[in-house]
Short mmCIF file of C-alpha atoms in Angstrom, two decimals:
data_model
loop_
_atom_site.label_atom_id
_atom_site.label_comp_id
_atom_site.label_asym_id
_atom_site.label_seq_id
_atom_site.Cartn_x
_atom_site.Cartn_y
_atom_site.Cartn_z
CA GLY K 1 -86.12 23.17 -30.87
CA GLN K 2 -88.18 23.37 -27.75
CA ASN K 3 -88.75 26.25 -25.36
CA ILE K 4 -88.71 24.72 -21.89
CA ASP K 5 -89.42 26.82 -18.81
CA GLN K 6 -89.16 25.88 -15.17
CA PRO K 7 -88.65 27.99 -12.03
CA THR K 8 -85.05 28.66 -11.05
CA GLU K 9 -85.34 27.99 -7.33
CA MET K 10 -87.79 26.67 -4.75
CA THR K 11 -87.51 26.28 -0.99
CA ALA K 12 -89.61 24.02 1.20
CA THR K 13 -89.65 22.54 4.67
CA GLU K 14 -88.82 18.96 5.55
CA GLY K 15 -91.98 16.83 5.46
CA ALA K 16 -93.80 19.23 3.16
CA ILE K 17 -94.84 18.91 -0.50
CA VAL K 18 -93.27 20.79 -3.41
CA GLN K 19 -94.54 21.00 -6.99
CA ILE K 20 -92.10 21.89 -9.76
CA ASN K 21 -93.79 23.08 -12.94
CA CYS K 22 -92.42 22.75 -16.45
CA THR K 23 -93.94 24.25 -19.58
CA TYR K 24 -92.75 23.51 -23.07
CA GLN K 25 -93.40 24.35 -26.69
CA THR K 26 -92.70 21.77 -29.35
CA SER K 27 -93.73 21.04 -32.91
CA GLY K 28 -94.13 17.33 -32.22
CA PHE K 29 -94.13 16.08 -28.64
CA ASN K 30 -92.54 12.68 -28.12
CA GLY K 31 -92.06 12.30 -24.36
CA LEU K 32 -91.05 14.21 -21.26
CA PHE K 33 -88.45 13.25 -18.67
CA TRP K 34 -87.53 14.43 -15.20
CA TYR K 35 -83.99 14.05 -13.87
CA GLN K 36 -82.54 14.76 -10.43
CA GLN K 37 -79.04 16.17 -10.06
CA HIS K 38 -77.34 16.56 -6.70
CA ALA K 39 -74.53 19.09 -6.56
CA GLY K 40 -71.38 17.64 -8.08
CA GLU K 41 -73.09 14.45 -9.16
CA ALA K 42 -74.57 12.89 -12.28
CA PRO K 43 -78.16 13.63 -13.29
CA THR K 44 -80.27 10.54 -12.61
CA PHE K 45 -83.55 9.52 -14.22
CA LEU K 46 -86.69 10.06 -12.16
CA SER K 47 -89.69 9.71 -14.44
CA TYR K 48 -91.02 9.54 -17.97
CA ASN K 49 -94.41 10.68 -19.31
CA VAL K 50 -95.69 10.35 -22.84
CA LEU K 51 -99.47 10.11 -22.22
CA ASP K 52 -101.61 12.54 -20.25
CA GLY K 53 -102.04 11.85 -16.58
CA LEU K 54 -100.17 11.14 -13.40
CA GLU K 55 -97.33 8.66 -12.94
CA GLU K 56 -96.59 7.83 -9.31
CA LYS K 57 -93.36 6.38 -7.98
CA GLY K 58 -93.24 6.36 -4.21
CA ARG K 59 -92.82 9.91 -2.90
CA PHE K 60 -92.38 11.31 -6.40
CA SER K 61 -95.12 11.79 -9.01
CA SER K 62 -95.05 13.34 -12.46
CA PHE K 63 -98.00 14.75 -14.35
CA LEU K 64 -98.40 15.58 -18.03
CA SER K 65 -100.94 17.56 -20.06
CA ARG K 66 -99.98 17.47 -23.72
CA SER K 67 -102.71 19.90 -24.78
CA LYS K 68 -101.38 22.50 -22.34
CA GLY K 69 -97.69 21.78 -22.92
CA TYR K 70 -97.35 21.35 -19.18
CA SER K 71 -95.85 18.95 -16.69
CA TYR K 72 -95.14 18.98 -13.01
CA LEU K 73 -93.01 16.94 -10.65
CA LEU K 74 -94.51 16.48 -7.21
CA LEU K 75 -92.24 15.66 -4.29
CA LYS K 76 -94.06 14.53 -1.16
CA GLU K 77 -92.83 14.06 2.42
CA LEU K 78 -89.73 16.04 1.63
CA GLN K 79 -86.44 14.87 3.06
CA MET K 80 -83.15 16.76 3.35
CA LYS K 81 -81.64 14.47 0.71
CA ASP K 82 -84.19 15.79 -1.80
CA SER K 83 -82.24 19.05 -1.97
CA ALA K 84 -81.05 18.98 -5.57
CA SER K 85 -81.61 20.38 -9.04
CA TYR K 86 -84.54 18.93 -10.99
CA LEU K 87 -84.28 18.96 -14.76
CA CYS K 88 -87.23 18.82 -17.14
CA ALA K 89 -86.42 17.44 -20.61
CA VAL K 90 -88.55 17.01 -23.72
CA ARG K 91 -88.12 14.75 -26.73
CA ASP K 92 -89.37 16.03 -30.06
CA LEU K 93 -90.52 14.03 -33.08
CA SER K 94 -88.22 15.97 -35.37
CA GLY K 95 -85.07 14.80 -33.58
CA ASP K 96 -85.88 11.43 -32.15
CA TYR K 97 -82.67 10.96 -30.21
CA LYS K 98 -82.43 14.49 -28.91
CA LEU K 99 -83.53 15.58 -25.48
CA SER K 100 -83.93 19.32 -24.92
CA PHE K 101 -83.46 20.33 -21.31
CA GLY K 102 -84.76 23.14 -19.17
CA ALA K 103 -82.29 25.09 -17.04
CA GLY K 104 -83.29 23.14 -13.93
CA THR K 105 -85.02 24.00 -10.66
CA THR K 106 -82.89 24.05 -7.53
CA VAL K 107 -84.91 22.78 -4.57
CA THR K 108 -83.65 23.51 -1.07
CA VAL K 109 -85.20 21.56 1.78
CA ARG K 110 -84.93 23.20 5.20
CA ALA K 111 -85.35 21.58 8.58
CA GLU W 1 -73.28 4.72 -9.35
CA THR W 2 -74.79 5.19 -12.81
CA GLY W 3 -72.46 2.90 -14.74
CA VAL W 4 -70.89 5.86 -16.55
CA THR W 5 -67.47 7.00 -15.32
CA GLN W 6 -65.78 10.25 -16.25
CA THR W 7 -62.21 11.37 -15.63
CA PRO W 8 -60.87 13.70 -14.50
CA ARG W 9 -63.49 15.13 -12.14
CA HIS W 10 -61.83 18.54 -12.19
CA LEU W 11 -59.53 20.15 -14.75
CA VAL W 12 -57.86 23.54 -14.86
CA MET W 13 -56.12 24.46 -18.08
CA GLY W 14 -54.64 27.45 -19.81
CA MET W 15 -55.84 28.62 -23.19
CA THR W 16 -52.81 27.14 -24.96
CA ASN W 17 -53.00 23.70 -23.34
CA LYS W 18 -54.20 20.45 -24.87
CA LYS W 19 -56.13 18.05 -22.66
CA SER W 20 -58.60 15.20 -23.02
CA LEU W 21 -61.71 14.19 -21.12
CA LYS W 22 -62.47 10.50 -20.83
CA CYS W 23 -65.78 8.68 -20.46
CA GLU W 24 -66.37 4.97 -20.02
CA GLN W 25 -69.70 3.17 -19.74
CA HIS W 26 -70.17 -0.30 -18.29
CA LEU W 27 -73.78 -0.74 -19.36
CA GLY W 28 -73.43 -2.31 -22.79
CA HIS W 29 -75.07 0.71 -24.41
CA ASN W 30 -74.73 1.58 -28.08
CA ALA W 31 -75.08 5.37 -27.94
CA MET W 32 -72.91 7.94 -26.18
CA TYR W 33 -73.22 11.70 -25.80
CA TRP W 34 -71.31 14.79 -24.72
CA TYR W 35 -73.25 17.60 -23.03
CA LYS W 36 -72.10 20.98 -21.77
CA GLN W 37 -73.69 22.30 -18.56
CA SER W 38 -73.14 25.95 -17.69
CA ALA W 39 -74.47 27.52 -14.51
CA LYS W 40 -78.19 28.38 -14.69
CA LYS W 41 -78.38 27.26 -18.33
CA PRO W 42 -79.95 24.20 -19.97
CA LEU W 43 -77.77 21.27 -20.87
CA GLU W 44 -76.40 21.74 -24.38
CA LEU W 45 -75.97 18.68 -26.57
CA MET W 46 -72.54 18.71 -28.22
CA PHE W 47 -71.95 15.34 -29.87
CA VAL W 48 -73.77 12.04 -30.32
CA TYR W 49 -72.26 8.69 -31.27
CA SER W 50 -74.16 5.56 -32.21
CA LEU W 51 -72.20 2.33 -32.61
CA GLU W 52 -68.99 4.38 -32.72
CA GLU W 53 -70.25 6.55 -35.57
CA ARG W 54 -70.81 10.25 -35.03
CA VAL W 55 -74.40 11.15 -35.82
CA GLU W 56 -74.53 14.66 -34.42
CA ASN W 57 -72.16 17.57 -34.26
CA ASN W 58 -74.25 20.34 -32.83
CA SER W 59 -72.40 23.39 -34.22
CA VAL W 60 -69.59 22.89 -31.77
CA PRO W 61 -66.34 24.84 -32.35
CA SER W 62 -63.46 22.82 -33.74
CA ARG W 63 -61.42 23.37 -30.58
CA PHE W 64 -63.56 20.51 -29.22
CA SER W 65 -62.78 17.20 -30.94
CA PRO W 66 -64.61 13.99 -29.97
CA GLU W 67 -63.34 10.46 -30.41
CA CYS W 68 -65.20 7.18 -29.94
CA PRO W 69 -62.79 4.24 -30.38
CA ASN W 70 -65.40 1.67 -29.30
CA SER W 71 -68.92 1.62 -27.92
CA SER W 72 -67.70 1.74 -24.31
CA HIS W 73 -65.34 4.70 -24.52
CA LEU W 74 -65.74 8.32 -25.49
CA PHE W 75 -63.18 11.10 -25.42
CA LEU W 76 -63.35 14.85 -25.79
CA HIS W 77 -60.06 16.38 -26.91
CA LEU W 78 -59.61 20.03 -25.99
CA HIS W 79 -57.17 22.57 -27.46
CA THR W 80 -56.86 26.35 -27.44
CA LEU W 81 -59.98 26.76 -25.35
CA GLN W 82 -61.48 30.07 -24.29
CA PRO W 83 -62.52 31.17 -20.78
CA GLU W 84 -66.19 30.94 -21.83
CA ASP W 85 -65.68 27.21 -22.34
CA SER W 86 -65.45 26.80 -18.57
CA ALA W 87 -68.36 24.53 -17.62
CA LEU W 88 -69.32 21.07 -16.45
CA TYR W 89 -68.94 18.55 -19.27
CA LEU W 90 -71.25 15.58 -18.93
CA CYS W 91 -71.01 12.28 -20.71
CA ALA W 92 -74.12 10.12 -21.11
CA SER W 93 -75.08 6.83 -22.67
CA SER W 94 -78.30 5.13 -23.75
CA GLN W 95 -79.13 1.66 -24.99
CA ASP W 96 -79.82 2.89 -28.50
CA LEU W 97 -80.93 6.00 -30.36
CA GLY W 98 -84.46 6.76 -31.28
CA SER W 99 -86.67 4.85 -28.86
CA THR W 100 -89.33 7.15 -27.47
CA ASN W 101 -88.71 6.28 -23.85
CA GLU W 102 -84.94 5.98 -24.21
CA LYS W 103 -83.42 7.36 -21.03
CA LEU W 104 -79.95 8.69 -20.55
CA PHE W 105 -77.43 7.53 -17.98
CA PHE W 106 -75.04 10.32 -17.04
CA GLY W 107 -71.55 10.43 -15.62
CA SER W 108 -70.71 12.85 -12.81
CA GLY W 109 -68.99 15.19 -15.22
CA THR W 110 -65.68 16.99 -15.54
CA GLN W 111 -65.67 20.51 -14.08
CA LEU W 112 -63.47 22.45 -16.49
CA SER W 113 -61.92 25.83 -15.76
CA VAL W 114 -60.08 27.66 -18.54
CA LEU W 115 -57.75 30.38 -17.34
#
């Protein structure tokens, strides 16, 4: 399986930028996902990276470096509604339908 | 609204009870999953079904019994649970298994408390 690490909690101010890092170890990398989960709600898909580089989607961007086993999710112009848990998940070549998840990073946005 | 509906949202049960969790997806997907989410821990994959056939049973105790009568419905039957089984149980679906960029669509989960 994979060893996926991400910080437990982060706090930022409304309008600011927050970067959530995720590091992973895998025998055969086959894609990395970010999900957002508001308290009491379903996790929802945010982004997918399989090649190195930055993927931008509005206020959210995700970066991947396969050689470093590293990704980050960048949240810009933070809004109160961005307060949520952000889950990093990695797909491995050895189990092509399995996603291994990190424990999630709880982001709190303060006014 | 993710297209995946779970009931009940909350469930409290004693260790001798029998209950079932229900999941329904309205997305026309072929694969369905059960995950367990405990506080501050990664999601744990429990079961995977593809076209109503179980393809994964991830060392889950027999007190958890899944059922997939058709590609739209998934159940998790519970009996003689332990307090450590208290967690959020998430159902998910995906179009198929195995595509590299296959993303999961989750339900809101059933928050289970075992007393």
